[in-house]
mmCIF file with all atom_site columns, C-alpha atoms in Angstrom:
data_model
loop_
_atom_site.group_PDB
_atom_site.id
_atom_site.type_symbol
_atom_site.label_atom_id
_atom_site.label_alt_id
_atom_site.label_comp_id
_atom_site.label_asym_id
_atom_site.label_entity_id
_atom_site.label_seq_id
_atom_site.pdbx_PDB_ins_code
_atom_site.Cartn_x
_atom_site.Cartn_y
_atom_site.Cartn_z
_atom_site.occupancy
_atom_site.B_iso_or_equiv
_atom_site.pdbx_formal_charge
_atom_site.auth_seq_id
_atom_site.auth_comp_id
_atom_site.auth_asym_id
_atom_site.auth_atom_id
_atom_site.pdbx_PDB_model_num
ATOM 1   C CA . MET A 1 1   ? 0.000  0.000  0.000   1.00 45.00 ? 1   MET A CA 1
ATOM 2   C CA . HIS A 1 2   ? 1.112  3.528  -0.701  1.00 45.00 ? 2   HIS A CA 1
ATOM 3   C CA . SER A 1 3   ? 1.686  5.841  2.206   1.00 46.00 ? 3   SER A CA 1
ATOM 4   C CA . PRO A 1 4   ? -0.844 8.688  2.330   1.00 46.00 ? 4   PRO A CA 1
ATOM 5   C CA . HIS A 1 5   ? 2.091  11.090 2.605   1.00 47.00 ? 5   HIS A CA 1
ATOM 6   C CA . MET A 1 6   ? 3.792  9.954  -0.608  1.00 45.00 ? 6   MET A CA 1
ATOM 7   C CA . SER A 1 7   ? 3.558  12.418 -3.480  1.00 43.00 ? 7   SER A CA 1
ATOM 8   C CA . PRO A 1 8   ? 2.036  11.122 -6.716  1.00 46.00 ? 8   PRO A CA 1
ATOM 9   C CA . PRO A 1 9   ? 4.490  10.261 -9.499  1.00 44.00 ? 9   PRO A CA 1
ATOM 10  C CA . ASP A 1 10  ? 5.325  12.969 -12.021 1.00 41.00 ? 10  ASP A CA 1
ATOM 11  C CA . LEU A 1 11  ? 3.309  12.682 -15.168 1.00 38.00 ? 11  LEU A CA 1
ATOM 12  C CA . GLU A 1 12  ? 4.855  13.600 -18.501 1.00 40.00 ? 12  GLU A CA 1
ATOM 13  C CA . SER A 1 13  ? 2.825  15.503 -21.038 1.00 42.00 ? 13  SER A CA 1
ATOM 14  C CA . PRO A 1 14  ? 1.392  13.092 -23.572 1.00 48.00 ? 14  PRO A CA 1
ATOM 15  C CA . PRO A 1 15  ? 3.001  13.308 -27.007 1.00 52.00 ? 15  PRO A CA 1
ATOM 16  C CA . ARG A 1 16  ? 1.034  14.915 -29.767 1.00 55.00 ? 16  ARG A CA 1
ATOM 17  C CA . PRO A 1 17  ? -0.891 12.364 -31.792 1.00 61.00 ? 17  PRO A CA 1
ATOM 18  C CA . PRO A 1 18  ? 0.205  11.807 -35.412 1.00 62.00 ? 18  PRO A CA 1
ATOM 19  C CA . GLU A 1 19  ? -3.061 13.324 -36.663 1.00 69.00 ? 19  GLU A CA 1
ATOM 20  C CA . HIS A 1 20  ? -2.297 16.574 -34.846 1.00 67.00 ? 20  HIS A CA 1
ATOM 21  C CA . ARG A 1 21  ? 1.233  16.761 -36.267 1.00 68.00 ? 21  ARG A CA 1
ATOM 22  C CA . HIS A 1 22  ? -0.092 16.023 -39.748 1.00 68.00 ? 22  HIS A CA 1
ATOM 23  C CA . ARG A 1 23  ? -2.708 18.771 -39.416 1.00 77.00 ? 23  ARG A CA 1
ATOM 24  C CA . LEU A 1 24  ? -0.043 21.285 -38.380 1.00 78.00 ? 24  LEU A CA 1
ATOM 25  C CA . ALA A 1 25  ? 2.150  20.282 -41.309 1.00 72.00 ? 25  ALA A CA 1
ATOM 26  C CA . VAL A 1 26  ? -0.733 20.695 -43.758 1.00 81.00 ? 26  VAL A CA 1
ATOM 27  C CA . LEU A 1 27  ? -1.581 24.129 -42.349 1.00 85.00 ? 27  LEU A CA 1
ATOM 28  C CA . SER A 1 28  ? 2.046  25.287 -42.403 1.00 85.00 ? 28  SER A CA 1
ATOM 29  C CA . ILE A 1 29  ? 2.188  24.564 -46.135 1.00 92.00 ? 29  ILE A CA 1
ATOM 30  C CA . GLY A 1 30  ? -1.426 25.181 -47.116 1.00 93.00 ? 30  GLY A CA 1
ATOM 31  C CA . VAL A 1 31  ? -1.795 28.681 -45.675 1.00 94.00 ? 31  VAL A CA 1
ATOM 32  C CA . PRO A 1 32  ? 1.251  30.272 -47.393 1.00 94.00 ? 32  PRO A CA 1
ATOM 33  C CA . ALA A 1 33  ? 0.461  28.322 -50.586 1.00 96.00 ? 33  ALA A CA 1
ATOM 34  C CA . LEU A 1 34  ? -3.115 29.631 -50.697 1.00 97.00 ? 34  LEU A CA 1
ATOM 35  C CA . CYS A 1 35  ? -2.065 33.206 -49.935 1.00 97.00 ? 35  CYS A CA 1
ATOM 36  C CA . SER A 1 36  ? 0.764  33.061 -52.497 1.00 97.00 ? 36  SER A CA 1
ATOM 37  C CA . VAL A 1 37  ? -1.449 31.755 -55.292 1.00 97.00 ? 37  VAL A CA 1
ATOM 38  C CA . LEU A 1 38  ? -4.186 34.284 -54.522 1.00 98.00 ? 38  LEU A CA 1
ATOM 39  C CA . LEU A 1 39  ? -1.721 37.178 -54.623 1.00 98.00 ? 39  LEU A CA 1
ATOM 40  C CA . LEU A 1 40  ? -0.152 35.804 -57.813 1.00 98.00 ? 40  LEU A CA 1
ATOM 41  C CA . ILE A 1 41  ? -3.560 35.721 -59.511 1.00 97.00 ? 41  ILE A CA 1
ATOM 42  C CA . LEU A 1 42  ? -4.461 39.251 -58.405 1.00 98.00 ? 42  LEU A CA 1
ATOM 43  C CA . VAL A 1 43  ? -1.103 40.675 -59.489 1.00 98.00 ? 43  VAL A CA 1
ATOM 44  C CA . GLY A 1 44  ? -1.183 38.818 -62.798 1.00 96.00 ? 44  GLY A CA 1
ATOM 45  C CA . ALA A 1 45  ? -4.727 40.052 -63.470 1.00 97.00 ? 45  ALA A CA 1
ATOM 46  C CA . GLU A 1 46  ? -3.686 43.615 -62.526 1.00 96.00 ? 46  GLU A CA 1
ATOM 47  C CA . TRP A 1 47  ? -6.618 43.883 -60.132 1.00 97.00 ? 47  TRP A CA 1
ATOM 48  C CA . ARG A 1 48  ? -7.273 47.610 -59.867 1.00 96.00 ? 48  ARG A CA 1
ATOM 49  C CA . PRO A 1 49  ? -7.847 47.892 -56.096 1.00 97.00 ? 49  PRO A CA 1
ATOM 50  C CA . LEU A 1 50  ? -4.502 46.183 -55.548 1.00 97.00 ? 50  LEU A CA 1
ATOM 51  C CA . THR A 1 51  ? -2.583 48.203 -58.128 1.00 97.00 ? 51  THR A CA 1
ATOM 52  C CA . GLY A 1 52  ? -4.185 51.348 -56.730 1.00 97.00 ? 52  GLY A CA 1
ATOM 53  C CA . VAL A 1 53  ? -2.874 50.646 -53.246 1.00 98.00 ? 53  VAL A CA 1
ATOM 54  C CA . ASP A 1 54  ? 0.541  49.781 -54.714 1.00 98.00 ? 54  ASP A CA 1
ATOM 55  C CA . GLY A 1 55  ? 0.621  53.089 -56.555 1.00 98.00 ? 55  GLY A CA 1
ATOM 56  C CA . ASP A 1 56  ? -0.369 55.133 -53.507 1.00 98.00 ? 56  ASP A CA 1
ATOM 57  C CA . ILE A 1 57  ? 2.302  53.507 -51.345 1.00 98.00 ? 57  ILE A CA 1
ATOM 58  C CA . ALA A 1 58  ? 4.966  53.846 -54.050 1.00 98.00 ? 58  ALA A CA 1
ATOM 59  C CA . ARG A 1 59  ? 4.297  57.562 -54.663 1.00 97.00 ? 59  ARG A CA 1
ATOM 60  C CA . THR A 1 60  ? 4.339  58.345 -50.957 1.00 98.00 ? 60  THR A CA 1
ATOM 61  C CA . THR A 1 61  ? 7.528  56.455 -50.154 1.00 98.00 ? 61  THR A CA 1
ATOM 62  C CA . HIS A 1 62  ? 9.302  57.805 -53.234 1.00 98.00 ? 62  HIS A CA 1
ATOM 63  C CA . ARG A 1 63  ? 8.509  61.350 -52.160 1.00 97.00 ? 63  ARG A CA 1
ATOM 64  C CA . TRP A 1 64  ? 9.964  60.603 -48.739 1.00 97.00 ? 64  TRP A CA 1
ATOM 65  C CA . ALA A 1 65  ? 13.053 58.984 -50.297 1.00 98.00 ? 65  ALA A CA 1
ATOM 66  C CA . VAL A 1 66  ? 13.731 62.073 -52.400 1.00 97.00 ? 66  VAL A CA 1
ATOM 67  C CA . ASP A 1 67  ? 13.261 64.379 -49.400 1.00 97.00 ? 67  ASP A CA 1
ATOM 68  C CA . GLU A 1 68  ? 15.456 62.278 -47.052 1.00 97.00 ? 68  GLU A CA 1
ATOM 69  C CA . PRO A 1 69  ? 18.757 61.552 -48.858 1.00 97.00 ? 69  PRO A CA 1
ATOM 70  C CA . GLY A 1 70  ? 20.461 60.357 -45.656 1.00 97.00 ? 70  GLY A CA 1
ATOM 71  C CA . LEU A 1 71  ? 17.871 57.646 -45.031 1.00 97.00 ? 71  LEU A CA 1
ATOM 72  C CA . THR A 1 72  ? 17.903 56.758 -48.711 1.00 98.00 ? 72  THR A CA 1
ATOM 73  C CA . GLN A 1 73  ? 21.666 56.239 -48.682 1.00 97.00 ? 73  GLN A CA 1
ATOM 74  C CA . THR A 1 74  ? 21.344 54.037 -45.584 1.00 97.00 ? 74  THR A CA 1
ATOM 75  C CA . ALA A 1 75  ? 18.673 52.001 -47.363 1.00 97.00 ? 75  ALA A CA 1
ATOM 76  C CA . ARG A 1 76  ? 21.025 51.544 -50.348 1.00 97.00 ? 76  ARG A CA 1
ATOM 77  C CA . VAL A 1 77  ? 23.824 50.237 -48.140 1.00 97.00 ? 77  VAL A CA 1
ATOM 78  C CA . LEU A 1 78  ? 21.523 47.837 -46.310 1.00 97.00 ? 78  LEU A CA 1
ATOM 79  C CA . THR A 1 79  ? 19.819 46.487 -49.421 1.00 96.00 ? 79  THR A CA 1
ATOM 80  C CA . ASN A 1 80  ? 22.970 46.260 -51.579 1.00 94.00 ? 80  ASN A CA 1
ATOM 81  C CA . TRP A 1 81  ? 25.385 44.837 -49.007 1.00 96.00 ? 81  TRP A CA 1
ATOM 82  C CA . VAL A 1 82  ? 23.813 43.609 -45.762 1.00 96.00 ? 82  VAL A CA 1
ATOM 83  C CA . TRP A 1 83  ? 20.571 42.103 -47.116 1.00 97.00 ? 83  TRP A CA 1
ATOM 84  C CA . ASP A 1 84  ? 21.605 41.517 -50.707 1.00 96.00 ? 84  ASP A CA 1
ATOM 85  C CA . PRO A 1 85  ? 20.615 38.068 -52.089 1.00 97.00 ? 85  PRO A CA 1
ATOM 86  C CA . TRP A 1 86  ? 24.262 37.146 -52.610 1.00 97.00 ? 86  TRP A CA 1
ATOM 87  C CA . THR A 1 87  ? 25.042 38.024 -48.985 1.00 97.00 ? 87  THR A CA 1
ATOM 88  C CA . MET A 1 88  ? 22.209 35.719 -47.937 1.00 98.00 ? 88  MET A CA 1
ATOM 89  C CA . ARG A 1 89  ? 23.463 32.915 -50.209 1.00 97.00 ? 89  ARG A CA 1
ATOM 90  C CA . LEU A 1 90  ? 26.998 33.260 -48.872 1.00 98.00 ? 90  LEU A CA 1
ATOM 91  C CA . LEU A 1 91  ? 25.611 33.017 -45.334 1.00 98.00 ? 91  LEU A CA 1
ATOM 92  C CA . ALA A 1 92  ? 23.755 29.827 -46.268 1.00 98.00 ? 92  ALA A CA 1
ATOM 93  C CA . GLY A 1 93  ? 26.915 28.449 -47.882 1.00 97.00 ? 93  GLY A CA 1
ATOM 94  C CA . ALA A 1 94  ? 28.960 29.176 -44.766 1.00 98.00 ? 94  ALA A CA 1
ATOM 95  C CA . VAL A 1 95  ? 26.407 27.384 -42.593 1.00 97.00 ? 95  VAL A CA 1
ATOM 96  C CA . ALA A 1 96  ? 26.421 24.425 -45.011 1.00 97.00 ? 96  ALA A CA 1
ATOM 97  C CA . LEU A 1 97  ? 30.203 24.148 -44.657 1.00 97.00 ? 97  LEU A CA 1
ATOM 98  C CA . LEU A 1 98  ? 29.837 24.315 -40.869 1.00 96.00 ? 98  LEU A CA 1
ATOM 99  C CA . LEU A 1 99  ? 27.275 21.510 -40.981 1.00 96.00 ? 99  LEU A CA 1
ATOM 100 C CA . VAL A 1 100 ? 29.651 19.332 -43.010 1.00 96.00 ? 100 VAL A CA 1
ATOM 101 C CA . PHE A 1 101 ? 32.935 19.932 -41.199 1.00 95.00 ? 101 PHE A CA 1
ATOM 102 C CA . ARG A 1 102 ? 31.744 20.604 -37.640 1.00 93.00 ? 102 ARG A CA 1
ATOM 103 C CA . TYR A 1 103 ? 28.689 18.365 -37.326 1.00 91.00 ? 103 TYR A CA 1
ATOM 104 C CA . ALA A 1 104 ? 29.179 15.862 -40.189 1.00 91.00 ? 104 ALA A CA 1
ATOM 105 C CA . ALA A 1 105 ? 25.596 16.627 -41.247 1.00 93.00 ? 105 ALA A CA 1
ATOM 106 C CA . ARG A 1 106 ? 26.154 16.241 -44.971 1.00 95.00 ? 106 ARG A CA 1
ATOM 107 C CA . TRP A 1 107 ? 22.540 15.540 -45.883 1.00 96.00 ? 107 TRP A CA 1
ATOM 108 C CA . THR A 1 108 ? 21.317 18.639 -44.037 1.00 96.00 ? 108 THR A CA 1
ATOM 109 C CA . ALA A 1 109 ? 24.029 20.742 -45.697 1.00 97.00 ? 109 ALA A CA 1
ATOM 110 C CA . VAL A 1 110 ? 22.951 19.548 -49.150 1.00 97.00 ? 110 VAL A CA 1
ATOM 111 C CA . TRP A 1 111 ? 19.307 20.107 -48.189 1.00 97.00 ? 111 TRP A CA 1
ATOM 112 C CA . LEU A 1 112 ? 20.096 23.693 -47.223 1.00 98.00 ? 112 LEU A CA 1
ATOM 113 C CA . VAL A 1 113 ? 21.981 24.496 -50.435 1.00 98.00 ? 113 VAL A CA 1
ATOM 114 C CA . VAL A 1 114 ? 19.431 22.791 -52.690 1.00 98.00 ? 114 VAL A CA 1
ATOM 115 C CA . THR A 1 115 ? 16.513 24.563 -51.008 1.00 98.00 ? 115 THR A CA 1
ATOM 116 C CA . CYS A 1 116 ? 18.169 27.956 -51.516 1.00 98.00 ? 116 CYS A CA 1
ATOM 117 C CA . ALA A 1 117 ? 18.783 27.078 -55.184 1.00 98.00 ? 117 ALA A CA 1
ATOM 118 C CA . VAL A 1 118 ? 15.161 25.972 -55.622 1.00 98.00 ? 118 VAL A CA 1
ATOM 119 C CA . GLY A 1 119 ? 13.995 29.243 -54.068 1.00 98.00 ? 119 GLY A CA 1
ATOM 120 C CA . THR A 1 120 ? 16.111 31.235 -56.516 1.00 97.00 ? 120 THR A CA 1
ATOM 121 C CA . ALA A 1 121 ? 14.855 29.206 -59.478 1.00 98.00 ? 121 ALA A CA 1
ATOM 122 C CA . LEU A 1 122 ? 11.215 29.617 -58.411 1.00 98.00 ? 122 LEU A CA 1
ATOM 123 C CA . GLN A 1 123 ? 11.754 33.336 -58.027 1.00 97.00 ? 123 GLN A CA 1
ATOM 124 C CA . GLN A 1 124 ? 13.108 33.659 -61.575 1.00 97.00 ? 124 GLN A CA 1
ATOM 125 C CA . VAL A 1 125 ? 10.313 31.525 -63.045 1.00 98.00 ? 125 VAL A CA 1
ATOM 126 C CA . LEU A 1 126 ? 7.696  33.705 -61.353 1.00 98.00 ? 126 LEU A CA 1
ATOM 127 C CA . LYS A 1 127 ? 9.366  36.906 -62.541 1.00 97.00 ? 127 LYS A CA 1
ATOM 128 C CA . ALA A 1 128 ? 9.393  35.644 -66.140 1.00 97.00 ? 128 ALA A CA 1
ATOM 129 C CA . ALA A 1 129 ? 5.833  34.331 -65.959 1.00 97.00 ? 129 ALA A CA 1
ATOM 130 C CA . VAL A 1 130 ? 4.281  37.478 -64.473 1.00 97.00 ? 130 VAL A CA 1
ATOM 131 C CA . GLY A 1 131 ? 6.514  39.998 -66.253 1.00 96.00 ? 131 GLY A CA 1
ATOM 132 C CA . ARG A 1 132 ? 5.466  42.836 -63.994 1.00 97.00 ? 132 ARG A CA 1
ATOM 133 C CA . ALA A 1 133 ? 7.060  46.221 -64.690 1.00 96.00 ? 133 ALA A CA 1
ATOM 134 C CA . ARG A 1 134 ? 8.871  48.009 -61.897 1.00 97.00 ? 134 ARG A CA 1
ATOM 135 C CA . PRO A 1 135 ? 7.911  51.539 -60.792 1.00 97.00 ? 135 PRO A CA 1
ATOM 136 C CA . VAL A 1 136 ? 9.230  54.257 -63.114 1.00 96.00 ? 136 VAL A CA 1
ATOM 137 C CA . TRP A 1 137 ? 10.231 57.692 -61.764 1.00 96.00 ? 137 TRP A CA 1
ATOM 138 C CA . ALA A 1 138 ? 11.330 60.946 -63.323 1.00 95.00 ? 138 ALA A CA 1
ATOM 139 C CA . ASN A 1 139 ? 13.857 61.334 -60.498 1.00 95.00 ? 139 ASN A CA 1
ATOM 140 C CA . PRO A 1 140 ? 14.819 57.784 -59.421 1.00 95.00 ? 140 PRO A CA 1
ATOM 141 C CA . VAL A 1 141 ? 16.906 57.261 -56.286 1.00 96.00 ? 141 VAL A CA 1
ATOM 142 C CA . ASP A 1 142 ? 18.023 53.739 -57.248 1.00 95.00 ? 142 ASP A CA 1
ATOM 143 C CA . SER A 1 143 ? 17.715 51.220 -60.070 1.00 93.00 ? 143 SER A CA 1
ATOM 144 C CA . ALA A 1 144 ? 17.101 47.488 -60.475 1.00 92.00 ? 144 ALA A CA 1
ATOM 145 C CA . HIS A 1 145 ? 16.849 44.959 -63.290 1.00 88.00 ? 145 HIS A CA 1
ATOM 146 C CA . TYR A 1 146 ? 14.487 42.183 -64.378 1.00 90.00 ? 146 TYR A CA 1
ATOM 147 C CA . ALA A 1 147 ? 10.769 41.943 -63.657 1.00 96.00 ? 147 ALA A CA 1
ATOM 148 C CA . ALA A 1 148 ? 9.306  43.107 -60.355 1.00 97.00 ? 148 ALA A CA 1
ATOM 149 C CA . PHE A 1 149 ? 7.189  40.265 -58.935 1.00 98.00 ? 149 PHE A CA 1
ATOM 150 C CA . PRO A 1 150 ? 8.171  38.769 -56.559 1.00 98.00 ? 150 PRO A CA 1
ATOM 151 C CA . SER A 1 151 ? 10.945 40.713 -54.843 1.00 98.00 ? 151 SER A CA 1
ATOM 152 C CA . GLY A 1 152 ? 14.118 38.638 -55.049 1.00 97.00 ? 152 GLY A CA 1
ATOM 153 C CA . HIS A 1 153 ? 15.628 40.391 -52.038 1.00 98.00 ? 153 HIS A CA 1
ATOM 154 C CA . ALA A 1 154 ? 12.574 39.693 -49.852 1.00 98.00 ? 154 ALA A CA 1
ATOM 155 C CA . MET A 1 155 ? 12.180 36.098 -51.003 1.00 98.00 ? 155 MET A CA 1
ATOM 156 C CA . THR A 1 156 ? 15.862 35.179 -50.638 1.00 98.00 ? 156 THR A CA 1
ATOM 157 C CA . ALA A 1 157 ? 16.090 36.674 -47.139 1.00 98.00 ? 157 ALA A CA 1
ATOM 158 C CA . THR A 1 158 ? 12.920 34.849 -46.086 1.00 98.00 ? 158 THR A CA 1
ATOM 159 C CA . VAL A 1 159 ? 14.163 31.501 -47.393 1.00 98.00 ? 159 VAL A CA 1
ATOM 160 C CA . VAL A 1 160 ? 17.705 31.688 -46.019 1.00 98.00 ? 160 VAL A CA 1
ATOM 161 C CA . LEU A 1 161 ? 16.906 33.175 -42.617 1.00 98.00 ? 161 LEU A CA 1
ATOM 162 C CA . GLY A 1 162 ? 13.816 31.003 -42.207 1.00 98.00 ? 162 GLY A CA 1
ATOM 163 C CA . LEU A 1 163 ? 15.838 27.838 -42.826 1.00 98.00 ? 163 LEU A CA 1
ATOM 164 C CA . LEU A 1 164 ? 18.630 28.923 -40.488 1.00 97.00 ? 164 LEU A CA 1
ATOM 165 C CA . LEU A 1 165 ? 16.167 29.764 -37.723 1.00 97.00 ? 165 LEU A CA 1
ATOM 166 C CA . TRP A 1 166 ? 14.589 26.333 -38.037 1.00 96.00 ? 166 TRP A CA 1
ATOM 167 C CA . LEU A 1 167 ? 18.004 24.669 -37.880 1.00 96.00 ? 167 LEU A CA 1
ATOM 168 C CA . LEU A 1 168 ? 18.819 26.592 -34.704 1.00 95.00 ? 168 LEU A CA 1
ATOM 169 C CA . HIS A 1 169 ? 15.532 25.477 -33.182 1.00 93.00 ? 169 HIS A CA 1
ATOM 170 C CA . ARG A 1 170 ? 16.138 21.875 -34.231 1.00 91.00 ? 170 ARG A CA 1
ATOM 171 C CA . HIS A 1 171 ? 19.600 21.858 -32.654 1.00 88.00 ? 171 HIS A CA 1
ATOM 172 C CA . GLY A 1 172 ? 18.163 23.112 -29.354 1.00 87.00 ? 172 GLY A CA 1
ATOM 173 C CA . VAL A 1 173 ? 20.047 26.356 -28.820 1.00 88.00 ? 173 VAL A CA 1
ATOM 174 C CA . SER A 1 174 ? 19.516 28.302 -25.610 1.00 91.00 ? 174 SER A CA 1
ATOM 175 C CA . ARG A 1 175 ? 16.522 30.584 -25.254 1.00 92.00 ? 175 ARG A CA 1
ATOM 176 C CA . ALA A 1 176 ? 18.728 33.692 -25.272 1.00 94.00 ? 176 ALA A CA 1
ATOM 177 C CA . VAL A 1 177 ? 20.385 32.694 -28.548 1.00 94.00 ? 177 VAL A CA 1
ATOM 178 C CA . TRP A 1 178 ? 17.030 31.805 -30.091 1.00 93.00 ? 178 TRP A CA 1
ATOM 179 C CA . VAL A 1 179 ? 15.432 35.141 -29.139 1.00 95.00 ? 179 VAL A CA 1
ATOM 180 C CA . TRP A 1 180 ? 18.440 37.055 -30.443 1.00 96.00 ? 180 TRP A CA 1
ATOM 181 C CA . ALA A 1 181 ? 18.509 35.138 -33.735 1.00 96.00 ? 181 ALA A CA 1
ATOM 182 C CA . ALA A 1 182 ? 14.742 35.403 -34.250 1.00 96.00 ? 182 ALA A CA 1
ATOM 183 C CA . THR A 1 183 ? 14.863 39.159 -33.629 1.00 97.00 ? 183 THR A CA 1
ATOM 184 C CA . VAL A 1 184 ? 17.700 39.693 -36.103 1.00 97.00 ? 184 VAL A CA 1
ATOM 185 C CA . ALA A 1 185 ? 15.969 37.521 -38.709 1.00 97.00 ? 185 ALA A CA 1
ATOM 186 C CA . ALA A 1 186 ? 12.610 39.277 -38.324 1.00 98.00 ? 186 ALA A CA 1
ATOM 187 C CA . LEU A 1 187 ? 14.182 42.735 -38.551 1.00 97.00 ? 187 LEU A CA 1
ATOM 188 C CA . SER A 1 188 ? 16.185 41.667 -41.608 1.00 98.00 ? 188 SER A CA 1
ATOM 189 C CA . VAL A 1 189 ? 13.246 40.155 -43.486 1.00 98.00 ? 189 VAL A CA 1
ATOM 190 C CA . ALA A 1 190 ? 11.032 43.152 -42.715 1.00 98.00 ? 190 ALA A CA 1
ATOM 191 C CA . GLY A 1 191 ? 13.835 45.634 -43.311 1.00 97.00 ? 191 GLY A CA 1
ATOM 192 C CA . VAL A 1 192 ? 14.867 44.345 -46.726 1.00 98.00 ? 192 VAL A CA 1
ATOM 193 C CA . GLY A 1 193 ? 11.270 44.578 -47.905 1.00 97.00 ? 193 GLY A CA 1
ATOM 194 C CA . LEU A 1 194 ? 10.935 48.139 -46.671 1.00 98.00 ? 194 LEU A CA 1
ATOM 195 C CA . THR A 1 195 ? 14.188 49.224 -48.335 1.00 98.00 ? 195 THR A CA 1
ATOM 196 C CA . ARG A 1 196 ? 13.046 47.876 -51.712 1.00 98.00 ? 196 ARG A CA 1
ATOM 197 C CA . VAL A 1 197 ? 9.841  49.906 -51.562 1.00 98.00 ? 197 VAL A CA 1
ATOM 198 C CA . TRP A 1 198 ? 11.622 52.971 -50.133 1.00 98.00 ? 198 TRP A CA 1
ATOM 199 C CA . LEU A 1 199 ? 14.135 52.961 -52.993 1.00 98.00 ? 199 LEU A CA 1
ATOM 200 C CA . GLY A 1 200 ? 11.298 52.821 -55.510 1.00 97.00 ? 200 GLY A CA 1
ATOM 201 C CA . VAL A 1 201 ? 12.393 49.602 -57.229 1.00 98.00 ? 201 VAL A CA 1
ATOM 202 C CA . HIS A 1 202 ? 9.469  47.436 -56.088 1.00 98.00 ? 202 HIS A CA 1
ATOM 203 C CA . TRP A 1 203 ? 5.761  47.692 -55.475 1.00 98.00 ? 203 TRP A CA 1
ATOM 204 C CA . ALA A 1 204 ? 4.602  46.760 -51.977 1.00 98.00 ? 204 ALA A CA 1
ATOM 205 C CA . THR A 1 205 ? 2.911  43.597 -53.272 1.00 98.00 ? 205 THR A CA 1
ATOM 206 C CA . ASP A 1 206 ? 6.199  42.485 -54.868 1.00 98.00 ? 206 ASP A CA 1
ATOM 207 C CA . VAL A 1 207 ? 7.663  42.407 -51.368 1.00 98.00 ? 207 VAL A CA 1
ATOM 208 C CA . LEU A 1 208 ? 4.586  40.685 -49.954 1.00 98.00 ? 208 LEU A CA 1
ATOM 209 C CA . GLY A 1 209 ? 4.884  38.067 -52.707 1.00 98.00 ? 209 GLY A CA 1
ATOM 210 C CA . GLY A 1 210 ? 8.539  37.521 -51.853 1.00 98.00 ? 210 GLY A CA 1
ATOM 211 C CA . TRP A 1 211 ? 7.686  36.967 -48.201 1.00 98.00 ? 211 TRP A CA 1
ATOM 212 C CA . LEU A 1 212 ? 4.809  34.575 -48.984 1.00 98.00 ? 212 LEU A CA 1
ATOM 213 C CA . PHE A 1 213 ? 6.622  32.457 -51.576 1.00 98.00 ? 213 PHE A CA 1
ATOM 214 C CA . GLY A 1 214 ? 9.701  32.414 -49.355 1.00 98.00 ? 214 GLY A CA 1
ATOM 215 C CA . ALA A 1 215 ? 7.637  31.152 -46.417 1.00 97.00 ? 215 ALA A CA 1
ATOM 216 C CA . LEU A 1 216 ? 6.140  28.485 -48.681 1.00 97.00 ? 216 LEU A CA 1
ATOM 217 C CA . VAL A 1 217 ? 9.583  27.262 -49.754 1.00 98.00 ? 217 VAL A CA 1
ATOM 218 C CA . VAL A 1 218 ? 10.691 27.074 -46.109 1.00 98.00 ? 218 VAL A CA 1
ATOM 219 C CA . ALA A 1 219 ? 7.547  25.169 -45.061 1.00 97.00 ? 219 ALA A CA 1
ATOM 220 C CA . VAL A 1 220 ? 7.950  22.583 -47.823 1.00 97.00 ? 220 VAL A CA 1
ATOM 221 C CA . ALA A 1 221 ? 11.675 22.204 -47.123 1.00 97.00 ? 221 ALA A CA 1
ATOM 222 C CA . VAL A 1 222 ? 11.084 21.667 -43.410 1.00 96.00 ? 222 VAL A CA 1
ATOM 223 C CA . ARG A 1 223 ? 8.479  19.019 -44.227 1.00 94.00 ? 223 ARG A CA 1
ATOM 224 C CA . VAL A 1 224 ? 10.970 17.242 -46.496 1.00 95.00 ? 224 VAL A CA 1
ATOM 225 C CA . HIS A 1 225 ? 13.662 17.333 -43.822 1.00 95.00 ? 225 HIS A CA 1
ATOM 226 C CA . ARG A 1 226 ? 11.339 15.983 -41.151 1.00 92.00 ? 226 ARG A CA 1
ATOM 227 C CA . ARG A 1 227 ? 10.289 13.101 -43.357 1.00 89.00 ? 227 ARG A CA 1
ATOM 228 C CA . ARG A 1 228 ? 13.951 12.238 -43.978 1.00 87.00 ? 228 ARG A CA 1
ATOM 229 C CA . HIS A 1 229 ? 15.028 12.801 -40.370 1.00 82.00 ? 229 HIS A CA 1
ATOM 230 C CA . PRO A 1 230 ? 11.957 12.560 -38.115 1.00 74.00 ? 230 PRO A CA 1
#
C-alpha cells in the first residue's frame, strides 16, 4: 500500500498524436500556398484595387526617399550589401560548410543548399511568368533589373533566414540565442522589404509576394527534412 504522505508520481505531457502533427504540417504549407497563389492571380490580373494601393504607397515612399537623402543612402547600403541576395546565399553556404565539417551533417548541408537554389529558381520563373514592370520615376533614387514580382531580395532573405532559424531550433540552442537570432531575422526580413519599396524599385505587393513564396519554400523544405530525419 502507498503511504498517504507519498507524493504522486510525475506525469509527462502526452506526445502529440500523429493526426495533430499532420494537421499542423498541412496548415504550415497550405496557408502560405493559398495566400501566395491568390496574390499571384491578383497581381497577374492587374486587379485595380490592388494596383491602386501599390501606386499610392509607391508615390508616398518615393517622395519621402527624395526628401530624405540620408535615409535613402542608408537604405542603399543595407539592401545592396547587408541584405543583398548574394550576402544571404553566402551566409547559407557558410552554414552548409559548418554543418559538413563541424557536425558531419552532410545531408542537411545539401538540403540547405538545394533549397536555396530551388527558391532562386522559383523566383526567376515567377518573374518571367508574371513579367510585372517596376515603378518608373522621373527622379529615381536607385535602379534594379528584371521583372518586379516577386521581390528577389525579400524572397531570398525569407528563405535563407527562415531555414537557419529552423536549424537553430532543431539543434536546441539556448533561449537567449534563439530570441536574439529570431529578432535579427525578423528585422532583416522586414527591413529588406521596406528598403526595396523605399528605394522605388518594387511595389509593396512584390515584397509581400517575396515573403509569402519564401515562407512556402521554407515550409515545404522543413516538411521534407522531417520526413527524412523525423
